[in-house]
Amino acid sequence: MRAIVMDEFGGPEVLRARTVEDPVPGQGQVLVRVEFASITFVETQVRAGKGPFAPPSLPRIPGNGVGGTIVAVGEGVDEGLVGTVVVTTTGGTGGYASLARASAADVVPVPEGVALRDAVALLADGRTAVMLHEQAKIQPGERVLVLAAGGGVGGLLMQLAAAAGAEVVGAARGKRELVERFGSYVDYSEQGWARSVEADVVFDGVGGAVGTEAMTALRPGGRASMYGMASGSWSEVDGLPITVLERPGPPSPEELRGLVATALELAAQGRLRPTIGQTYPLEEAASAHRAIEARQTTGKTLLVI
């Protein structure tokens, strides 16, 4: 099969396409013929050796989210799954390839009426957005500020908050037309931008100086959902009269699968719509990473296998 292999950490150029042996599903696993693979910002950080987690072993095939058709199953897995169109995580590796192994417990069938590419776009971003939205408990009439609103998670959070009856403000650098599909727009590259916003809830996937300034927009007693640090550092909240929303622990595999299923069901109902800004052929994975790091992408980026 064709796959993207990393032999070292570094810039996008370390993502090299080559032919490797086909994987074989083990006990409790399925083999998926991949049509679309998700790319996340965290994957660019891991590739560079600067991710929020311990560096993985090398060589490796990156990629943790795929969509396609189950073509084989391992021991202990219902053979009736063969032919099912699914989205699934891969355990952190193996997604940038034409065939990928996954735990049978992680696969989620794609509902009728949802395009596979949309389902893959909702796999990581959708479950994250649904989880954060449920945690924030947004009330009608509240004002919600979403950072990186032109990205995959940000756009979904804007939709969910608006559906809950909130007034939604999306903060981005450029991408105004995209953001204004779901709420009002503010440019966080402008000096003092946060002074124009008073919010009850901030969703912060950026961190750093932008996230720290966003926290000053919160009204006393406001809620901050800090779920990422695209800038490389977390936002500063010390001394602010706000509540930082935290989970008691990481979600279980069952909870994650349920969040994905919820996101897909909302999509099937027409209530959640991912924005797929760009797609790249598998062989051009390096170009996709390069564009994401240069902030040249909008919405979700997918590899097409």
mmCIF file with all atom_site columns, N, CA, C and O in Angstrom, residues 27-76:
data_model
loop_
_atom_site.group_PDB
_atom_site.id
_atom_site.type_symbol
_atom_site.label_atom_id
_atom_site.label_alt_id
_atom_site.label_comp_id
_atom_site.label_asym_id
_atom_site.label_entity_id
_atom_site.label_seq_id
_atom_site.pdbx_PDB_ins_code
_atom_site.Cartn_x
_atom_site.Cartn_y
_atom_site.Cartn_z
_atom_site.occupancy
_atom_site.B_iso_or_equiv
_atom_site.pdbx_formal_charge
_atom_site.auth_seq_id
_atom_site.auth_comp_id
_atom_site.auth_asym_id
_atom_site.auth_atom_id
_atom_site.pdbx_PDB_model_num
ATOM 1   N N  . GLN A 1 27 ? -6.252  -9.312  16.600 1.00 0.00 ? 27 GLN A N  1
ATOM 2   C CA . GLN A 1 27 ? -7.433  -9.631  17.400 1.00 0.00 ? 27 GLN A CA 1
ATOM 3   C C  . GLN A 1 27 ? -8.157  -8.352  17.810 1.00 0.00 ? 27 GLN A C  1
ATOM 4   O O  . GLN A 1 27 ? -7.548  -7.405  18.299 1.00 0.00 ? 27 GLN A O  1
ATOM 5   N N  . GLY A 1 28 ? -9.469  -8.322  17.567 1.00 0.00 ? 28 GLY A N  1
ATOM 6   C CA . GLY A 1 28 ? -10.276 -7.168  17.940 1.00 0.00 ? 28 GLY A CA 1
ATOM 7   C C  . GLY A 1 28 ? -10.131 -5.978  17.015 1.00 0.00 ? 28 GLY A C  1
ATOM 8   O O  . GLY A 1 28 ? -10.656 -4.894  17.312 1.00 0.00 ? 28 GLY A O  1
ATOM 9   N N  . GLN A 1 29 ? -9.456  -6.167  15.882 1.00 0.00 ? 29 GLN A N  1
ATOM 10  C CA . GLN A 1 29 ? -9.221  -5.057  14.967 1.00 0.00 ? 29 GLN A CA 1
ATOM 11  C C  . GLN A 1 29 ? -9.958  -5.244  13.648 1.00 0.00 ? 29 GLN A C  1
ATOM 12  O O  . GLN A 1 29 ? -10.375 -6.352  13.290 1.00 0.00 ? 29 GLN A O  1
ATOM 13  N N  . VAL A 1 30 ? -10.074 -4.115  12.917 1.00 0.00 ? 30 VAL A N  1
ATOM 14  C CA . VAL A 1 30 ? -10.601 -4.130  11.555 1.00 0.00 ? 30 VAL A CA 1
ATOM 15  C C  . VAL A 1 30 ? -9.569  -3.469  10.650 1.00 0.00 ? 30 VAL A C  1
ATOM 16  O O  . VAL A 1 30 ? -8.685  -2.737  11.104 1.00 0.00 ? 30 VAL A O  1
ATOM 17  N N  . LEU A 1 31 ? -9.683  -3.749  9.359  1.00 0.00 ? 31 LEU A N  1
ATOM 18  C CA . LEU A 1 31 ? -8.835  -3.102  8.359  1.00 0.00 ? 31 LEU A CA 1
ATOM 19  C C  . LEU A 1 31 ? -9.731  -2.244  7.475  1.00 0.00 ? 31 LEU A C  1
ATOM 20  O O  . LEU A 1 31 ? -10.724 -2.721  6.935  1.00 0.00 ? 31 LEU A O  1
ATOM 21  N N  . VAL A 1 32 ? -9.383  -0.963  7.363  1.00 0.00 ? 32 VAL A N  1
ATOM 22  C CA . VAL A 1 32 ? -10.198 -0.002  6.619  1.00 0.00 ? 32 VAL A CA 1
ATOM 23  C C  . VAL A 1 32 ? -9.473  0.411   5.338  1.00 0.00 ? 32 VAL A C  1
ATOM 24  O O  . VAL A 1 32 ? -8.288  0.775   5.392  1.00 0.00 ? 32 VAL A O  1
ATOM 25  N N  . ARG A 1 33 ? -10.175 0.328   4.214  1.00 0.00 ? 33 ARG A N  1
ATOM 26  C CA . ARG A 1 33 ? -9.659  0.928   2.985  1.00 0.00 ? 33 ARG A CA 1
ATOM 27  C C  . ARG A 1 33 ? -9.977  2.414   3.060  1.00 0.00 ? 33 ARG A C  1
ATOM 28  O O  . ARG A 1 33 ? -11.129 2.827   3.016  1.00 0.00 ? 33 ARG A O  1
ATOM 29  N N  . VAL A 1 34 ? -8.949  3.216   3.198  1.00 0.00 ? 34 VAL A N  1
ATOM 30  C CA . VAL A 1 34 ? -9.114  4.628   3.525  1.00 0.00 ? 34 VAL A CA 1
ATOM 31  C C  . VAL A 1 34 ? -9.439  5.442   2.278  1.00 0.00 ? 34 VAL A C  1
ATOM 32  O O  . VAL A 1 34 ? -8.789  5.299   1.234  1.00 0.00 ? 34 VAL A O  1
ATOM 33  N N  . GLU A 1 35 ? -10.435 6.303   2.396  1.00 0.00 ? 35 GLU A N  1
ATOM 34  C CA . GLU A 1 35 ? -10.757 7.265   1.339  1.00 0.00 ? 35 GLU A CA 1
ATOM 35  C C  . GLU A 1 35 ? -10.340 8.682   1.730  1.00 0.00 ? 35 GLU A C  1
ATOM 36  O O  . GLU A 1 35 ? -9.912  9.467   0.885  1.00 0.00 ? 35 GLU A O  1
ATOM 37  N N  . PHE A 1 36 ? -10.490 9.020   3.022  1.00 0.00 ? 36 PHE A N  1
ATOM 38  C CA . PHE A 1 36 ? -10.099 10.337  3.520  1.00 0.00 ? 36 PHE A CA 1
ATOM 39  C C  . PHE A 1 36 ? -9.394  10.166  4.865  1.00 0.00 ? 36 PHE A C  1
ATOM 40  O O  . PHE A 1 36 ? -9.794  9.332   5.679  1.00 0.00 ? 36 PHE A O  1
ATOM 41  N N  . ALA A 1 37 ? -8.352  10.953  5.069  1.00 0.00 ? 37 ALA A N  1
ATOM 42  C CA . ALA A 1 37 ? -7.657  10.972  6.354  1.00 0.00 ? 37 ALA A CA 1
ATOM 43  C C  . ALA A 1 37 ? -7.666  12.397  6.892  1.00 0.00 ? 37 ALA A C  1
ATOM 44  O O  . ALA A 1 37 ? -7.444  13.362  6.147  1.00 0.00 ? 37 ALA A O  1
ATOM 45  N N  . SER A 1 38 ? -7.921  12.521  8.171  1.00 0.00 ? 38 SER A N  1
ATOM 46  C CA . SER A 1 38 ? -7.962  13.825  8.826  1.00 0.00 ? 38 SER A CA 1
ATOM 47  C C  . SER A 1 38 ? -6.555  14.300  9.170  1.00 0.00 ? 38 SER A C  1
ATOM 48  O O  . SER A 1 38 ? -5.678  13.501  9.501  1.00 0.00 ? 38 SER A O  1
ATOM 49  N N  . ILE A 1 39 ? -6.347  15.612  9.080  1.00 0.00 ? 39 ILE A N  1
ATOM 50  C CA . ILE A 1 39 ? -5.104  16.212  9.562  1.00 0.00 ? 39 ILE A CA 1
ATOM 51  C C  . ILE A 1 39 ? -5.467  17.198  10.667 1.00 0.00 ? 39 ILE A C  1
ATOM 52  O O  . ILE A 1 39 ? -6.349  18.035  10.488 1.00 0.00 ? 39 ILE A O  1
ATOM 53  N N  . THR A 1 40 ? -4.801  17.116  11.800 1.00 0.00 ? 40 THR A N  1
ATOM 54  C CA . THR A 1 40 ? -5.023  18.058  12.893 1.00 0.00 ? 40 THR A CA 1
ATOM 55  C C  . THR A 1 40 ? -3.770  18.888  13.124 1.00 0.00 ? 40 THR A C  1
ATOM 56  O O  . THR A 1 40 ? -2.655  18.480  12.767 1.00 0.00 ? 40 THR A O  1
ATOM 57  N N  . PHE A 1 41 ? -3.956  20.050  13.750 1.00 0.00 ? 41 PHE A N  1
ATOM 58  C CA . PHE A 1 41 ? -2.808  20.908  14.040 1.00 0.00 ? 41 PHE A CA 1
ATOM 59  C C  . PHE A 1 41 ? -1.827  20.192  14.965 1.00 0.00 ? 41 PHE A C  1
ATOM 60  O O  . PHE A 1 41 ? -0.609  20.325  14.822 1.00 0.00 ? 41 PHE A O  1
ATOM 61  N N  . VAL A 1 42 ? -2.352  19.411  15.908 1.00 0.00 ? 42 VAL A N  1
ATOM 62  C CA . VAL A 1 42 ? -1.479  18.687  16.832 1.00 0.00 ? 42 VAL A CA 1
ATOM 63  C C  . VAL A 1 42 ? -0.534  17.762  16.069 1.00 0.00 ? 42 VAL A C  1
ATOM 64  O O  . VAL A 1 42 ? 0.626   17.577  16.451 1.00 0.00 ? 42 VAL A O  1
ATOM 65  N N  . GLU A 1 43 ? -1.005  17.191  14.964 1.00 0.00 ? 43 GLU A N  1
ATOM 66  C CA . GLU A 1 43 ? -0.147  16.296  14.184 1.00 0.00 ? 43 GLU A CA 1
ATOM 67  C C  . GLU A 1 43 ? 1.040   17.038  13.581 1.00 0.00 ? 43 GLU A C  1
ATOM 68  O O  . GLU A 1 43 ? 2.125   16.468  13.437 1.00 0.00 ? 43 GLU A O  1
ATOM 69  N N  . THR A 1 44 ? 0.860   18.315  13.255 1.00 0.00 ? 44 THR A N  1
ATOM 70  C CA . THR A 1 44 ? 2.008   19.088  12.762 1.00 0.00 ? 44 THR A CA 1
ATOM 71  C C  . THR A 1 44 ? 3.003   19.332  13.882 1.00 0.00 ? 44 THR A C  1
ATOM 72  O O  . THR A 1 44 ? 4.212   19.363  13.650 1.00 0.00 ? 44 THR A O  1
ATOM 73  N N  . GLN A 1 45 ? 2.494   19.497  15.104 1.00 0.00 ? 45 GLN A N  1
ATOM 74  C CA . GLN A 1 45 ? 3.390   19.698  16.245 1.00 0.00 ? 45 GLN A CA 1
ATOM 75  C C  . GLN A 1 45 ? 4.162   18.413  16.560 1.00 0.00 ? 45 GLN A C  1
ATOM 76  O O  . GLN A 1 45 ? 5.367   18.454  16.833 1.00 0.00 ? 45 GLN A O  1
ATOM 77  N N  . VAL A 1 46 ? 3.462   17.276  16.526 1.00 0.00 ? 46 VAL A N  1
ATOM 78  C CA . VAL A 1 46 ? 4.119   15.994  16.786 1.00 0.00 ? 46 VAL A CA 1
ATOM 79  C C  . VAL A 1 46 ? 5.195   15.729  15.739 1.00 0.00 ? 46 VAL A C  1
ATOM 80  O O  . VAL A 1 46 ? 6.305   15.293  16.046 1.00 0.00 ? 46 VAL A O  1
ATOM 81  N N  . ARG A 1 47 ? 4.873   15.993  14.480 1.00 0.00 ? 47 ARG A N  1
ATOM 82  C CA . ARG A 1 47 ? 5.845   15.792  13.394 1.00 0.00 ? 47 ARG A CA 1
ATOM 83  C C  . ARG A 1 47 ? 7.113   16.609  13.625 1.00 0.00 ? 47 ARG A C  1
ATOM 84  O O  . ARG A 1 47 ? 8.233   16.164  13.359 1.00 0.00 ? 47 ARG A O  1
ATOM 85  N N  . ALA A 1 48 ? 6.945   17.817  14.154 1.00 0.00 ? 48 ALA A N  1
ATOM 86  C CA . ALA A 1 48 ? 8.085   18.697  14.410 1.00 0.00 ? 48 ALA A CA 1
ATOM 87  C C  . ALA A 1 48 ? 8.838   18.334  15.686 1.00 0.00 ? 48 ALA A C  1
ATOM 88  O O  . ALA A 1 48 ? 9.889   18.924  15.976 1.00 0.00 ? 48 ALA A O  1
ATOM 89  N N  . GLY A 1 49 ? 8.309   17.368  16.447 1.00 0.00 ? 49 GLY A N  1
ATOM 90  C CA . GLY A 1 49 ? 8.940   17.010  17.713 1.00 0.00 ? 49 GLY A CA 1
ATOM 91  C C  . GLY A 1 49 ? 8.633   17.974  18.827 1.00 0.00 ? 49 GLY A C  1
ATOM 92  O O  . GLY A 1 49 ? 9.340   18.031  19.839 1.00 0.00 ? 49 GLY A O  1
ATOM 93  N N  . LYS A 1 50 ? 7.534   18.752  18.677 1.00 0.00 ? 50 LYS A N  1
ATOM 94  C CA . LYS A 1 50 ? 7.189   19.782  19.663 1.00 0.00 ? 50 LYS A CA 1
ATOM 95  C C  . LYS A 1 50 ? 5.773   19.599  20.193 1.00 0.00 ? 50 LYS A C  1
ATOM 96  O O  . LYS A 1 50 ? 5.167   20.548  20.690 1.00 0.00 ? 50 LYS A O  1
ATOM 97  N N  . GLY A 1 51 ? 5.244   18.414  20.081 1.00 0.00 ? 51 GLY A N  1
ATOM 98  C CA . GLY A 1 51 ? 3.870   18.185  20.486 1.00 0.00 ? 51 GLY A CA 1
ATOM 99  C C  . GLY A 1 51 ? 3.682   18.235  21.980 1.00 0.00 ? 51 GLY A C  1
ATOM 100 O O  . GLY A 1 51 ? 4.647   18.227  22.760 1.00 0.00 ? 51 GLY A O  1
ATOM 101 N N  . PRO A 1 52 ? 2.411   18.277  22.425 1.00 0.00 ? 52 PRO A N  1
ATOM 102 C CA . PRO A 1 52 ? 2.114   18.321  23.855 1.00 0.00 ? 52 PRO A CA 1
ATOM 103 C C  . PRO A 1 52 ? 2.319   16.988  24.559 1.00 0.00 ? 52 PRO A C  1
ATOM 104 O O  . PRO A 1 52 ? 2.166   16.892  25.770 1.00 0.00 ? 52 PRO A O  1
ATOM 105 N N  . PHE A 1 53 ? 2.666   15.945  23.775 1.00 0.00 ? 53 PHE A N  1
ATOM 106 C CA . PHE A 1 53 ? 2.866   14.621  24.356 1.00 0.00 ? 53 PHE A CA 1
ATOM 107 C C  . PHE A 1 53 ? 4.316   14.189  24.153 1.00 0.00 ? 53 PHE A C  1
ATOM 108 O O  . PHE A 1 53 ? 5.083   14.822  23.429 1.00 0.00 ? 53 PHE A O  1
ATOM 109 N N  . ALA A 1 54 ? 4.680   13.079  24.790 1.00 0.00 ? 54 ALA A N  1
ATOM 110 C CA . ALA A 1 54 ? 6.026   12.541  24.596 1.00 0.00 ? 54 ALA A CA 1
ATOM 111 C C  . ALA A 1 54 ? 6.212   12.148  23.135 1.00 0.00 ? 54 ALA A C  1
ATOM 112 O O  . ALA A 1 54 ? 5.284   11.620  22.507 1.00 0.00 ? 54 ALA A O  1
ATOM 113 N N  . PRO A 1 55 ? 7.375   12.402  22.540 1.00 0.00 ? 55 PRO A N  1
ATOM 114 C CA . PRO A 1 55 ? 7.590   12.053  21.134 1.00 0.00 ? 55 PRO A CA 1
ATOM 115 C C  . PRO A 1 55 ? 7.362   10.563  20.897 1.00 0.00 ? 55 PRO A C  1
ATOM 116 O O  . PRO A 1 55 ? 7.836   9.722   21.663 1.00 0.00 ? 55 PRO A O  1
ATOM 117 N N  . PRO A 1 56 ? 6.633   10.204  19.839 1.00 0.00 ? 56 PRO A N  1
ATOM 118 C CA . PRO A 1 56 ? 6.390   8.784   19.553 1.00 0.00 ? 56 PRO A CA 1
ATOM 119 C C  . PRO A 1 56 ? 7.636   8.141   18.951 1.00 0.00 ? 56 PRO A C  1
ATOM 120 O O  . PRO A 1 56 ? 8.577   8.815   18.541 1.00 0.00 ? 56 PRO A O  1
ATOM 121 N N  . SER A 1 57 ? 7.624   6.817   18.902 1.00 0.00 ? 57 SER A N  1
ATOM 122 C CA . SER A 1 57 ? 8.750   6.088   18.321 1.00 0.00 ? 57 SER A CA 1
ATOM 123 C C  . SER A 1 57 ? 8.739   6.238   16.800 1.00 0.00 ? 57 SER A C  1
ATOM 124 O O  . SER A 1 57 ? 7.705   6.492   16.182 1.00 0.00 ? 57 SER A O  1
ATOM 125 N N  . LEU A 1 58 ? 9.916   6.087   16.206 1.00 0.00 ? 58 LEU A N  1
ATOM 126 C CA . LEU A 1 58 ? 10.098  6.180   14.750 1.00 0.00 ? 58 LEU A CA 1
ATOM 127 C C  . LEU A 1 58 ? 10.710  4.894   14.234 1.00 0.00 ? 58 LEU A C  1
ATOM 128 O O  . LEU A 1 58 ? 11.388  4.194   14.977 1.00 0.00 ? 58 LEU A O  1
ATOM 129 N N  . PRO A 1 59 ? 10.538  4.591   12.938 1.00 0.00 ? 59 PRO A N  1
ATOM 130 C CA . PRO A 1 59 ? 9.682   5.282   11.967 1.00 0.00 ? 59 PRO A CA 1
ATOM 131 C C  . PRO A 1 59 ? 8.211   5.054   12.262 1.00 0.00 ? 59 PRO A C  1
ATOM 132 O O  . PRO A 1 59 ? 7.844   4.106   12.959 1.00 0.00 ? 59 PRO A O  1
ATOM 133 N N  . ARG A 1 60 ? 7.383   5.908   11.704 1.00 0.00 ? 60 ARG A N  1
ATOM 134 C CA . ARG A 1 60 ? 5.942   5.779   11.933 1.00 0.00 ? 60 ARG A CA 1
ATOM 135 C C  . ARG A 1 60 ? 5.171   6.371   10.771 1.00 0.00 ? 60 ARG A C  1
ATOM 136 O O  . ARG A 1 60 ? 5.676   7.223   10.034 1.00 0.00 ? 60 ARG A O  1
ATOM 137 N N  . ILE A 1 61 ? 3.944   5.900   10.621 1.00 0.00 ? 61 ILE A N  1
ATOM 138 C CA . ILE A 1 61 ? 2.985   6.476   9.688  1.00 0.00 ? 61 ILE A CA 1
ATOM 139 C C  . ILE A 1 61 ? 2.072   7.373   10.518 1.00 0.00 ? 61 ILE A C  1
ATOM 140 O O  . ILE A 1 61 ? 1.380   6.889   11.411 1.00 0.00 ? 61 ILE A O  1
ATOM 141 N N  . PRO A 1 62 ? 2.082   8.694   10.285 1.00 0.00 ? 62 PRO A N  1
ATOM 142 C CA . PRO A 1 62 ? 1.225   9.576   11.084 1.00 0.00 ? 62 PRO A CA 1
ATOM 143 C C  . PRO A 1 62 ? -0.249  9.348   10.783 1.00 0.00 ? 62 PRO A C  1
ATOM 144 O O  . PRO A 1 62 ? -0.616  8.633   9.853  1.00 0.00 ? 62 PRO A O  1
ATOM 145 N N  . GLY A 1 63 ? -1.079  10.023  11.548 1.00 0.00 ? 63 GLY A N  1
ATOM 146 C CA . GLY A 1 63 ? -2.511  10.023  11.255 1.00 0.00 ? 63 GLY A CA 1
ATOM 147 C C  . GLY A 1 63 ? -3.337  9.248   12.242 1.00 0.00 ? 63 GLY A C  1
ATOM 148 O O  . GLY A 1 63 ? -3.064  8.073   12.512 1.00 0.00 ? 63 GLY A O  1
ATOM 149 N N  . ASN A 1 64 ? -4.385  9.884   12.789 1.00 0.00 ? 64 ASN A N  1
ATOM 150 C CA . ASN A 1 64 ? -5.194  9.250   13.819 1.00 0.00 ? 64 ASN A CA 1
ATOM 151 C C  . ASN A 1 64 ? -6.683  9.222   13.485 1.00 0.00 ? 64 ASN A C  1
ATOM 152 O O  . ASN A 1 64 ? -7.467  8.755   14.281 1.00 0.00 ? 64 ASN A O  1
ATOM 153 N N  . GLY A 1 65 ? -7.069  9.702   12.303 1.00 0.00 ? 65 GLY A N  1
ATOM 154 C CA . GLY A 1 65 ? -8.488  9.703   11.965 1.00 0.00 ? 65 GLY A CA 1
ATOM 155 C C  . GLY A 1 65 ? -8.703  9.417   10.503 1.00 0.00 ? 65 GLY A C  1
ATOM 156 O O  . GLY A 1 65 ? -8.124  10.087  9.646  1.00 0.00 ? 65 GLY A O  1
ATOM 157 N N  . VAL A 1 66 ? -9.520  8.427   10.196 1.00 0.00 ? 66 VAL A N  1
ATOM 158 C CA . VAL A 1 66 ? -9.754  8.042   8.795  1.00 0.00 ? 66 VAL A CA 1
ATOM 159 C C  . VAL A 1 66 ? -11.215 7.714   8.578  1.00 0.00 ? 66 VAL A C  1
ATOM 160 O O  . VAL A 1 66 ? -11.972 7.457   9.513  1.00 0.00 ? 66 VAL A O  1
ATOM 161 N N  . GLY A 1 67 ? -11.591 7.704   7.310  1.00 0.00 ? 67 GLY A N  1
ATOM 162 C CA . GLY A 1 67 ? -12.909 7.234   6.910  1.00 0.00 ? 67 GLY A CA 1
ATOM 163 C C  . GLY A 1 67 ? -12.783 6.369   5.674  1.00 0.00 ? 67 GLY A C  1
ATOM 164 O O  . GLY A 1 67 ? -11.968 6.650   4.785  1.00 0.00 ? 67 GLY A O  1
ATOM 165 N N  . GLY A 1 68 ? -13.559 5.310   5.637  1.00 0.00 ? 68 GLY A N  1
ATOM 166 C CA . GLY A 1 68 ? -13.505 4.404   4.497  1.00 0.00 ? 68 GLY A CA 1
ATOM 167 C C  . GLY A 1 68 ? -14.360 3.178   4.740  1.00 0.00 ? 68 GLY A C  1
ATOM 168 O O  . GLY A 1 68 ? -15.268 3.193   5.574  1.00 0.00 ? 68 GLY A O  1
ATOM 169 N N  . THR A 1 69 ? -14.035 2.108   4.051  1.00 0.00 ? 69 THR A N  1
ATOM 170 C CA . THR A 1 69 ? -14.825 0.875   4.104  1.00 0.00 ? 69 THR A CA 1
ATOM 171 C C  . THR A 1 69 ? -14.029 -0.237  4.766  1.00 0.00 ? 69 THR A C  1
ATOM 172 O O  . THR A 1 69 ? -12.853 -0.446  4.439  1.00 0.00 ? 69 THR A O  1
ATOM 173 N N  . ILE A 1 70 ? -14.650 -0.943  5.681  1.00 0.00 ? 70 ILE A N  1
ATOM 174 C CA . ILE A 1 70 ? -13.996 -2.088  6.325  1.00 0.00 ? 70 ILE A CA 1
ATOM 175 C C  . ILE A 1 70 ? -13.872 -3.209  5.292  1.00 0.00 ? 70 ILE A C  1
ATOM 176 O O  . ILE A 1 70 ? -14.861 -3.635  4.695  1.00 0.00 ? 70 ILE A O  1
ATOM 177 N N  . VAL A 1 71 ? -12.633 -3.672  5.090  1.00 0.00 ? 71 VAL A N  1
ATOM 178 C CA . VAL A 1 71 ? -12.392 -4.709  4.081  1.00 0.00 ? 71 VAL A CA 1
ATOM 179 C C  . VAL A 1 71 ? -11.948 -6.030  4.691  1.00 0.00 ? 71 VAL A C  1
ATOM 180 O O  . VAL A 1 71 ? -11.906 -7.054  3.992  1.00 0.00 ? 71 VAL A O  1
ATOM 181 N N  . ALA A 1 72 ? -11.603 -6.045  5.968  1.00 0.00 ? 72 ALA A N  1
ATOM 182 C CA . ALA A 1 72 ? -11.203 -7.294  6.632  1.00 0.00 ? 72 ALA A CA 1
ATOM 183 C C  . ALA A 1 72 ? -11.337 -7.090  8.134  1.00 0.00 ? 72 ALA A C  1
ATOM 184 O O  . ALA A 1 72 ? -11.300 -5.961  8.635  1.00 0.00 ? 72 ALA A O  1
ATOM 185 N N  . VAL A 1 73 ? -11.487 -8.191  8.848  1.00 0.00 ? 73 VAL A N  1
ATOM 186 C CA . VAL A 1 73 ? -11.586 -8.136  10.313 1.00 0.00 ? 73 VAL A CA 1
ATOM 187 C C  . VAL A 1 73 ? -10.647 -9.166  10.916 1.00 0.00 ? 73 VAL A C  1
ATOM 188 O O  . VAL A 1 73 ? -10.314 -10.178 10.295 1.00 0.00 ? 73 VAL A O  1
ATOM 189 N N  . GLY A 1 74 ? -10.218 -8.870  12.138 1.00 0.00 ? 74 GLY A N  1
ATOM 190 C CA . GLY A 1 74 ? -9.351  -9.790  12.852 1.00 0.00 ? 74 GLY A CA 1
ATOM 191 C C  . GLY A 1 74 ? -10.143 -10.761 13.706 1.00 0.00 ? 74 GLY A C  1
ATOM 192 O O  . GLY A 1 74 ? -11.386 -10.758 13.722 1.00 0.00 ? 74 GLY A O  1
ATOM 193 N N  . GLU A 1 75 ? -9.420  -11.577 14.429 1.00 0.00 ? 75 GLU A N  1
ATOM 194 C CA . GLU A 1 75 ? -10.043 -12.590 15.292 1.00 0.00 ? 75 GLU A CA 1
ATOM 195 C C  . GLU A 1 75 ? -10.954 -11.938 16.321 1.00 0.00 ? 75 GLU A C  1
ATOM 196 O O  . GLU A 1 75 ? -10.624 -10.911 16.913 1.00 0.00 ? 75 GLU A O  1
ATOM 197 N N  . GLY A 1 76 ? -12.117 -12.526 16.498 1.00 0.00 ? 76 GLY A N  1
ATOM 198 C CA . GLY A 1 76 ? -13.053 -12.040 17.504 1.00 0.00 ? 76 GLY A CA 1
ATOM 199 C C  . GLY A 1 76 ? -13.936 -10.898 17.052 1.00 0.00 ? 76 GLY A C  1
ATOM 200 O O  . GLY A 1 76 ? -14.711 -10.352 17.850 1.00 0.00 ? 76 GLY A O  1
#
